């Protein structure tokens, strides 16, 4: 990118920071005019448009970038915009192109799985989430997404395992509540109590949630569910 285009992008970012959005648009357009063959100017304007909620215009910018030079980041950015618009068939194509360019990107595989999940292609989605986890076994997002998929298809043990991993990597009241819900999924009216069994594990997850900062709704739900479990056990 030439120096004049860089200065125009700097002015665009400064204008956005202070809320001078029309001036920001003009500066982004000037950067494109000054260096129309540099993918960075299109990518920068695309991100700006995405931040402003102008998703279709953002897609057009990212596609102008990838038409000049296909890159992981702008295929990924395009996929994110398309997913936000609910156009998951197109989003999958973009995420697939992104990981084809750089297969080492965890979030690319994760978002590819999200698009596949939205399309009902569950086996392929699981493969994509597993690939993300293989690349980074500390990816909270990948485990969270895999847990949602596993619960949907009825694989309780895999869902619970993924939820436990989330609580290990990023403990929060919400994460422990998700674990409790995964544990109680499918129980119905059955009471399956044994020492360290599923009922007790639910109570432990609820206690962990209550020990962490939680809002009023979470607090009430945890206590109500804990009392129900203890009553069932008793």
PDB file of C-alpha atoms in Angstrom:
ATOM      1  CA  UNK A   1       0.000   0.000   0.000  1.00  0.00           C
ATOM      2  CA  UNK A   2       1.420   3.392  -0.950  1.00  0.00           C
ATOM      3  CA  UNK A   3       1.992   6.138   1.604  1.00  0.00           C
ATOM      4  CA  UNK A   4      -0.882   8.324   0.409  1.00  0.00           C
ATOM      5  CA  UNK A   5      -3.364   5.470   0.821  1.00  0.00           C
ATOM      6  CA  UNK A   6      -1.981   4.726   4.297  1.00  0.00           C
ATOM      7  CA  UNK A   7      -2.532   8.348   5.324  1.00  0.00           C
ATOM      8  CA  UNK A   8      -6.098   8.230   3.986  1.00  0.00           C
ATOM      9  CA  UNK A   9      -6.782   5.063   6.020  1.00  0.00           C
ATOM     10  CA  UNK A  10      -5.359   6.746   9.114  1.00  0.00           C
ATOM     11  CA  UNK A  11      -7.718   9.687   8.607  1.00  0.00           C
ATOM     12  CA  UNK A  12     -10.608   7.259   8.121  1.00  0.00           C
ATOM     13  CA  UNK A  13      -9.897   5.470  11.400  1.00  0.00           C
ATOM     14  CA  UNK A  14      -9.519   8.736  13.285  1.00  0.00           C
ATOM     15  CA  UNK A  15     -12.815  10.013  11.854  1.00  0.00           C
ATOM     16  CA  UNK A  16     -14.588   6.789  12.873  1.00  0.00           C
ATOM     17  CA  UNK A  17     -13.227   7.038  16.428  1.00  0.00           C
ATOM     18  CA  UNK A  18     -14.753  10.486  16.905  1.00  0.00           C
ATOM     19  CA  UNK A  19     -18.010   9.478  15.211  1.00  0.00           C
ATOM     20  CA  UNK A  20     -17.499  11.478  12.011  1.00  0.00           C
ATOM     21  CA  UNK A  21     -18.830   8.661   9.856  1.00  0.00           C
ATOM     22  CA  UNK A  22     -19.438  10.499   6.561  1.00  0.00           C
ATOM     23  CA  UNK A  23     -15.849  11.773   6.712  1.00  0.00           C
ATOM     24  CA  UNK A  24     -14.658   8.226   7.454  1.00  0.00           C
ATOM     25  CA  UNK A  25     -16.446   6.887   4.367  1.00  0.00           C
ATOM     26  CA  UNK A  26     -14.892   9.586   2.189  1.00  0.00           C
ATOM     27  CA  UNK A  27     -11.427   8.796   3.548  1.00  0.00           C
ATOM     28  CA  UNK A  28     -11.846   5.038   2.950  1.00  0.00           C
ATOM     29  CA  UNK A  29     -12.994   5.770  -0.599  1.00  0.00           C
ATOM     30  CA  UNK A  30      -9.991   8.039  -1.092  1.00  0.00           C
ATOM     31  CA  UNK A  31      -7.656   5.241   0.044  1.00  0.00           C
ATOM     32  CA  UNK A  32      -9.225   2.928  -2.540  1.00  0.00           C
ATOM     33  CA  UNK A  33      -8.853   5.581  -5.257  1.00  0.00           C
ATOM     34  CA  UNK A  34      -5.213   6.157  -4.314  1.00  0.00           C
ATOM     35  CA  UNK A  35      -4.279   2.454  -4.361  1.00  0.00           C
ATOM     36  CA  UNK A  36      -6.986   0.411  -6.118  1.00  0.00           C
ATOM     37  CA  UNK A  37      -4.761  -2.645  -6.519  1.00  0.00           C
ATOM     38  CA  UNK A  38      -4.022  -3.102  -2.813  1.00  0.00           C
ATOM     39  CA  UNK A  39      -6.304  -5.583  -1.039  1.00  0.00           C
ATOM     40  CA  UNK A  40      -5.750  -3.872   2.307  1.00  0.00           C
ATOM     41  CA  UNK A  41      -7.832  -0.837   1.398  1.00  0.00           C
ATOM     42  CA  UNK A  42     -10.858  -2.969   0.509  1.00  0.00           C
ATOM     43  CA  UNK A  43     -10.431  -5.102   3.614  1.00  0.00           C
ATOM     44  CA  UNK A  44     -10.217  -2.007   5.838  1.00  0.00           C
ATOM     45  CA  UNK A  45     -13.368  -0.480   4.383  1.00  0.00           C
ATOM     46  CA  UNK A  46     -15.145  -3.840   4.615  1.00  0.00           C
ATOM     47  CA  UNK A  47     -14.387  -4.084   8.331  1.00  0.00           C
ATOM     48  CA  UNK A  48     -15.600  -0.510   8.823  1.00  0.00           C
ATOM     49  CA  UNK A  49     -18.879  -1.275   7.024  1.00  0.00           C
ATOM     50  CA  UNK A  50     -19.286  -4.460   9.052  1.00  0.00           C
ATOM     51  CA  UNK A  51     -18.881  -2.481  12.290  1.00  0.00           C
ATOM     52  CA  UNK A  52     -21.612  -0.134  11.080  1.00  0.00           C
ATOM     53  CA  UNK A  53     -23.976  -3.046  10.336  1.00  0.00           C
ATOM     54  CA  UNK A  54     -23.820  -2.477   6.576  1.00  0.00           C
ATOM     55  CA  UNK A  55     -23.185  -6.149   5.951  1.00  0.00           C
ATOM     56  CA  UNK A  56     -23.970  -6.457   2.242  1.00  0.00           C
ATOM     57  CA  UNK A  57     -21.697  -3.512   1.438  1.00  0.00           C
ATOM     58  CA  UNK A  58     -18.991  -5.105   3.595  1.00  0.00           C
ATOM     59  CA  UNK A  59     -19.331  -8.338   1.621  1.00  0.00           C
ATOM     60  CA  UNK A  60     -18.830  -6.428  -1.617  1.00  0.00           C
ATOM     61  CA  UNK A  61     -15.607  -4.909  -0.276  1.00  0.00           C
ATOM     62  CA  UNK A  62     -14.215  -8.255   0.898  1.00  0.00           C
ATOM     63  CA  UNK A  63     -15.090  -9.847  -2.431  1.00  0.00           C
ATOM     64  CA  UNK A  64     -13.264  -7.103  -4.275  1.00  0.00           C
ATOM     65  CA  UNK A  65     -10.274  -7.943  -2.086  1.00  0.00           C
ATOM     66  CA  UNK A  66     -10.420 -11.684  -2.723  1.00  0.00           C
ATOM     67  CA  UNK A  67     -10.924 -11.086  -6.451  1.00  0.00           C
ATOM     68  CA  UNK A  68      -7.561  -9.314  -6.483  1.00  0.00           C
ATOM     69  CA  UNK A  69      -5.864 -11.858  -4.231  1.00  0.00           C
ATOM     70  CA  UNK A  70      -7.615 -14.683  -2.352  1.00  0.00           C
ATOM     71  CA  UNK A  71      -6.645 -14.532   1.327  1.00  0.00           C
ATOM     72  CA  UNK A  72      -7.724 -16.415   4.421  1.00  0.00           C
ATOM     73  CA  UNK A  73      -8.754 -13.296   6.288  1.00  0.00           C
ATOM     74  CA  UNK A  74     -11.086 -11.803   3.684  1.00  0.00           C
ATOM     75  CA  UNK A  75     -12.767 -15.109   2.819  1.00  0.00           C
ATOM     76  CA  UNK A  76     -13.241 -15.493   6.586  1.00  0.00           C
ATOM     77  CA  UNK A  77     -14.595 -11.956   6.897  1.00  0.00           C
ATOM     78  CA  UNK A  78     -17.002 -12.549   4.013  1.00  0.00           C
ATOM     79  CA  UNK A  79     -18.205 -15.747   5.659  1.00  0.00           C
ATOM     80  CA  UNK A  80     -18.891 -13.909   8.914  1.00  0.00           C
ATOM     81  CA  UNK A  81     -20.976 -11.270   7.153  1.00  0.00           C
ATOM     82  CA  UNK A  82     -22.950 -13.894   5.226  1.00  0.00           C
ATOM     83  CA  UNK A  83     -23.581 -15.929   8.381  1.00  0.00           C
ATOM     84  CA  UNK A  84     -24.876 -12.799  10.126  1.00  0.00           C
ATOM     85  CA  UNK A  85     -27.297 -12.375   7.211  1.00  0.00           C
ATOM     86  CA  UNK A  86     -28.451 -16.007   7.520  1.00  0.00           C
ATOM     87  CA  UNK A  87     -26.968 -16.947   4.143  1.00  0.00           C
ATOM     88  CA  UNK A  88     -25.170 -20.005   5.475  1.00  0.00           C
ATOM     89  CA  UNK A  89     -24.843 -21.857   2.177  1.00  0.00           C
ATOM     90  CA  UNK A  90     -22.726 -18.967   0.874  1.00  0.00           C
ATOM     91  CA  UNK A  91     -20.987 -18.545   4.243  1.00  0.00           C
ATOM     92  CA  UNK A  92     -19.850 -22.179   4.126  1.00  0.00           C
ATOM     93  CA  UNK A  93     -18.292 -21.641   0.692  1.00  0.00           C
ATOM     94  CA  UNK A  94     -16.303 -18.685   2.044  1.00  0.00           C
ATOM     95  CA  UNK A  95     -15.167 -20.447   5.219  1.00  0.00           C
ATOM     96  CA  UNK A  96     -14.210 -23.493   3.151  1.00  0.00           C
ATOM     97  CA  UNK A  97     -12.133 -21.260   0.893  1.00  0.00           C
ATOM     98  CA  UNK A  98     -10.539 -19.632   3.948  1.00  0.00           C
ATOM     99  CA  UNK A  99      -9.314 -22.902   5.494  1.00  0.00           C
ATOM    100  CA  UNK A 100      -8.203 -24.169   2.092  1.00  0.00           C
ATOM    101  CA  UNK A 101      -5.839 -21.179   1.953  1.00  0.00           C
ATOM    102  CA  UNK A 102      -4.693 -21.522   5.567  1.00  0.00           C
ATOM    103  CA  UNK A 103      -5.730 -24.799   7.232  1.00  0.00           C
ATOM    104  CA  UNK A 104      -3.984 -23.862  10.488  1.00  0.00           C
ATOM    105  CA  UNK A 105      -6.649 -21.345  11.536  1.00  0.00           C
ATOM    106  CA  UNK A 106      -8.794 -22.651  14.406  1.00  0.00           C
ATOM    107  CA  UNK A 107     -11.556 -20.058  14.081  1.00  0.00           C
ATOM    108  CA  UNK A 108     -11.884 -20.714  10.372  1.00  0.00           C
ATOM    109  CA  UNK A 109     -12.630 -24.379  11.021  1.00  0.00           C
ATOM    110  CA  UNK A 110     -14.937 -23.468  13.887  1.00  0.00           C
ATOM    111  CA  UNK A 111     -16.992 -21.014  11.834  1.00  0.00           C
ATOM    112  CA  UNK A 112     -17.057 -23.469   8.943  1.00  0.00           C
ATOM    113  CA  UNK A 113     -18.636 -25.918  11.383  1.00  0.00           C
ATOM    114  CA  UNK A 114     -21.165 -23.303  12.515  1.00  0.00           C
ATOM    115  CA  UNK A 115     -22.290 -22.764   8.913  1.00  0.00           C
ATOM    116  CA  UNK A 116     -22.558 -26.523   8.348  1.00  0.00           C
ATOM    117  CA  UNK A 117     -24.553 -26.905  11.562  1.00  0.00           C
ATOM    118  CA  UNK A 118     -26.954 -24.192  10.388  1.00  0.00           C
ATOM    119  CA  UNK A 119     -27.373 -26.129   7.128  1.00  0.00           C
ATOM    120  CA  UNK A 120     -28.188 -29.351   9.007  1.00  0.00           C
ATOM    121  CA  UNK A 121     -24.979 -31.051   7.843  1.00  0.00           C
ATOM    122  CA  UNK A 122     -24.179 -32.325  11.318  1.00  0.00           C
ATOM    123  CA  UNK A 123     -21.535 -34.956  10.566  1.00  0.00           C
ATOM    124  CA  UNK A 124     -19.502 -32.475   8.555  1.00  0.00           C
ATOM    125  CA  UNK A 125     -19.970 -29.847  11.271  1.00  0.00           C
ATOM    126  CA  UNK A 126     -18.591 -32.251  13.897  1.00  0.00           C
ATOM    127  CA  UNK A 127     -15.573 -32.974  11.708  1.00  0.00           C
ATOM    128  CA  UNK A 128     -14.947 -29.244  11.399  1.00  0.00           C
ATOM    129  CA  UNK A 129     -15.224 -28.635  15.153  1.00  0.00           C
ATOM    130  CA  UNK A 130     -12.940 -31.592  15.840  1.00  0.00           C
ATOM    131  CA  UNK A 131     -10.401 -30.158  13.411  1.00  0.00           C
ATOM    132  CA  UNK A 132     -10.539 -26.823  15.279  1.00  0.00           C
ATOM    133  CA  UNK A 133      -9.986 -28.613  18.603  1.00  0.00           C
ATOM    134  CA  UNK A 134      -7.100 -30.637  17.156  1.00  0.00           C
ATOM    135  CA  UNK A 135      -5.448 -27.374  16.139  1.00  0.00           C
ATOM    136  CA  UNK A 136      -6.067 -25.706  19.500  1.00  0.00           C
ATOM    137  CA  UNK A 137      -7.329 -27.802  22.392  1.00  0.00           C
ATOM    138  CA  UNK A 138      -7.840 -24.616  24.408  1.00  0.00           C
ATOM    139  CA  UNK A 139     -10.379 -23.130  22.005  1.00  0.00           C
ATOM    140  CA  UNK A 140     -13.409 -22.386  24.191  1.00  0.00           C
ATOM    141  CA  UNK A 141     -15.478 -21.491  21.139  1.00  0.00           C
ATOM    142  CA  UNK A 142     -14.788 -24.817  19.428  1.00  0.00           C
ATOM    143  CA  UNK A 143     -15.784 -26.843  22.503  1.00  0.00           C
ATOM    144  CA  UNK A 144     -18.871 -24.672  23.028  1.00  0.00           C
ATOM    145  CA  UNK A 145     -19.995 -25.147  19.424  1.00  0.00           C
ATOM    146  CA  UNK A 146     -19.314 -28.880  19.535  1.00  0.00           C
ATOM    147  CA  UNK A 147     -21.352 -29.188  22.756  1.00  0.00           C
ATOM    148  CA  UNK A 148     -24.366 -27.510  21.116  1.00  0.00           C
ATOM    149  CA  UNK A 149     -24.125 -29.903  18.166  1.00  0.00           C
ATOM    150  CA  UNK A 150     -23.723 -32.984  20.363  1.00  0.00           C
ATOM    151  CA  UNK A 151     -26.774 -32.023  22.432  1.00  0.00           C
ATOM    152  CA  UNK A 152     -28.813 -31.527  19.284  1.00  0.00           C
ATOM    153  CA  UNK A 153     -27.979 -34.973  17.889  1.00  0.00           C
ATOM    154  CA  UNK A 154     -28.448 -36.666  21.271  1.00  0.00           C
ATOM    155  CA  UNK A 155     -24.863 -37.631  22.051  1.00  0.00           C
ATOM    156  CA  UNK A 156     -25.072 -36.786  25.752  1.00  0.00           C
ATOM    157  CA  UNK A 157     -21.665 -38.084  26.814  1.00  0.00           C
ATOM    158  CA  UNK A 158     -19.872 -36.056  24.138  1.00  0.00           C
ATOM    159  CA  UNK A 159     -21.935 -32.975  24.974  1.00  0.00           C
ATOM    160  CA  UNK A 160     -21.120 -33.270  28.676  1.00  0.00           C
ATOM    161  CA  UNK A 161     -17.426 -33.790  27.940  1.00  0.00           C
ATOM    162  CA  UNK A 162     -17.342 -30.660  25.767  1.00  0.00           C
ATOM    163  CA  UNK A 163     -19.236 -28.629  28.385  1.00  0.00           C
ATOM    164  CA  UNK A 164     -16.795 -29.768  31.089  1.00  0.00           C
ATOM    165  CA  UNK A 165     -13.902 -28.643  28.946  1.00  0.00           C
ATOM    166  CA  UNK A 166     -15.460 -25.181  28.628  1.00  0.00           C
ATOM    167  CA  UNK A 167     -15.751 -24.928  32.428  1.00  0.00           C
ATOM    168  CA  UNK A 168     -12.077 -25.880  32.760  1.00  0.00           C
ATOM    169  CA  UNK A 169     -10.879 -23.374  30.166  1.00  0.00           C
ATOM    170  CA  UNK A 170     -13.212 -20.467  30.985  1.00  0.00           C
ATOM    171  CA  UNK A 171     -15.098 -21.048  34.244  1.00  0.00           C
ATOM    172  CA  UNK A 172     -18.231 -18.902  34.554  1.00  0.00           C
ATOM    173  CA  UNK A 173     -21.738 -19.224  35.933  1.00  0.00           C
ATOM    174  CA  UNK A 174     -23.080 -19.556  32.394  1.00  0.00           C
ATOM    175  CA  UNK A 175     -20.611 -22.342  31.566  1.00  0.00           C
ATOM    176  CA  UNK A 176     -21.581 -24.357  34.660  1.00  0.00           C
ATOM    177  CA  UNK A 177     -25.290 -23.823  33.972  1.00  0.00           C
ATOM    178  CA  UNK A 178     -24.730 -25.161  30.440  1.00  0.00           C
ATOM    179  CA  UNK A 179     -22.976 -28.170  31.982  1.00  0.00           C
ATOM    180  CA  UNK A 180     -25.890 -28.753  34.374  1.00  0.00           C
ATOM    181  CA  UNK A 181     -28.336 -28.612  31.481  1.00  0.00           C
ATOM    182  CA  UNK A 182     -26.248 -31.064  29.445  1.00  0.00           C
ATOM    183  CA  UNK A 183     -26.154 -33.451  32.419  1.00  0.00           C
ATOM    184  CA  UNK A 184     -29.914 -33.319  33.003  1.00  0.00           C
ATOM    185  CA  UNK A 185     -30.722 -33.587  29.299  1.00  0.00           C
ATOM    186  CA  UNK A 186     -32.873 -36.648  28.684  1.00  0.00           C
ATOM    187  CA  UNK A 187     -33.383 -37.483  32.367  1.00  0.00           C
ATOM    188  CA  UNK A 188     -37.058 -36.593  32.419  1.00  0.00           C
ATOM    189  CA  UNK A 189     -38.701 -37.919  35.578  1.00  0.00           C
ATOM    190  CA  UNK A 190     -36.091 -40.630  36.087  1.00  0.00           C
ATOM    191  CA  UNK A 191     -34.086 -40.360  39.291  1.00  0.00           C
ATOM    192  CA  UNK A 192     -30.647 -41.837  38.717  1.00  0.00           C
ATOM    193  CA  UNK A 193     -28.952 -41.253  42.027  1.00  0.00           C
ATOM    194  CA  UNK A 194     -25.734 -42.908  43.063  1.00  0.00           C
ATOM    195  CA  UNK A 195     -22.655 -41.450  44.721  1.00  0.00           C
ATOM    196  CA  UNK A 196     -20.996 -39.140  42.203  1.00  0.00           C
ATOM    197  CA  UNK A 197     -23.757 -40.048  39.734  1.00  0.00           C
ATOM    198  CA  UNK A 198     -25.529 -37.716  37.327  1.00  0.00           C
ATOM    199  CA  UNK A 199     -27.848 -36.147  39.922  1.00  0.00           C
ATOM    200  CA  UNK A 200     -24.944 -35.301  42.200  1.00  0.00           C
ATOM    201  CA  UNK A 201     -22.906 -34.009  39.264  1.00  0.00           C
ATOM    202  CA  UNK A 202     -25.750 -31.615  38.405  1.00  0.00           C
ATOM    203  CA  UNK A 203     -25.789 -30.319  41.979  1.00  0.00           C
ATOM    204  CA  UNK A 204     -22.005 -29.868  41.881  1.00  0.00           C
ATOM    205  CA  UNK A 205     -22.270 -27.899  38.638  1.00  0.00           C
ATOM    206  CA  UNK A 206     -24.976 -25.685  40.154  1.00  0.00           C
ATOM    207  CA  UNK A 207     -22.874 -25.089  43.272  1.00  0.00           C
ATOM    208  CA  UNK A 208     -19.959 -24.083  41.051  1.00  0.00           C
ATOM    209  CA  UNK A 209     -22.208 -21.659  39.159  1.00  0.00           C
ATOM    210  CA  UNK A 210     -23.430 -20.131  42.422  1.00  0.00           C
ATOM    211  CA  UNK A 211     -19.853 -19.652  43.614  1.00  0.00           C
ATOM    212  CA  UNK A 212     -19.132 -17.408  40.650  1.00  0.00           C
ATOM    213  CA  UNK A 213     -20.566 -13.999  39.683  1.00  0.00           C
ATOM    214  CA  UNK A 214     -24.031 -14.485  38.205  1.00  0.00           C
ATOM    215  CA  UNK A 215     -27.032 -12.311  37.486  1.00  0.00           C
ATOM    216  CA  UNK A 216     -30.334 -12.529  39.367  1.00  0.00           C
ATOM    217  CA  UNK A 217     -31.990 -14.804  36.823  1.00  0.00           C
ATOM    218  CA  UNK A 218     -29.067 -17.254  36.862  1.00  0.00           C
ATOM    219  CA  UNK A 219     -28.974 -17.182  40.681  1.00  0.00           C
ATOM    220  CA  UNK A 220     -32.676 -17.987  41.030  1.00  0.00           C
ATOM    221  CA  UNK A 221     -32.562 -20.713  38.372  1.00  0.00           C
ATOM    222  CA  UNK A 222     -29.555 -22.420  39.985  1.00  0.00           C
ATOM    223  CA  UNK A 223     -31.184 -22.489  43.427  1.00  0.00           C
ATOM    224  CA  UNK A 224     -34.509 -23.723  42.049  1.00  0.00           C
ATOM    225  CA  UNK A 225     -32.815 -26.481  40.076  1.00  0.00           C
ATOM    226  CA  UNK A 226     -30.535 -27.407  42.994  1.00  0.00           C
ATOM    227  CA  UNK A 227     -33.504 -27.733  45.376  1.00  0.00           C
ATOM    228  CA  UNK A 228     -35.345 -29.858  42.823  1.00  0.00           C
ATOM    229  CA  UNK A 229     -32.351 -32.191  42.474  1.00  0.00           C
ATOM    230  CA  UNK A 230     -31.877 -32.507  46.208  1.00  0.00           C
ATOM    231  CA  UNK A 231     -35.576 -33.199  46.623  1.00  0.00           C
ATOM    232  CA  UNK A 232     -35.425 -35.893  43.943  1.00  0.00           C
ATOM    233  CA  UNK A 233     -32.400 -37.492  45.600  1.00  0.00           C
ATOM    234  CA  UNK A 234     -34.080 -37.372  49.029  1.00  0.00           C
TER     235      UNK A 234
END
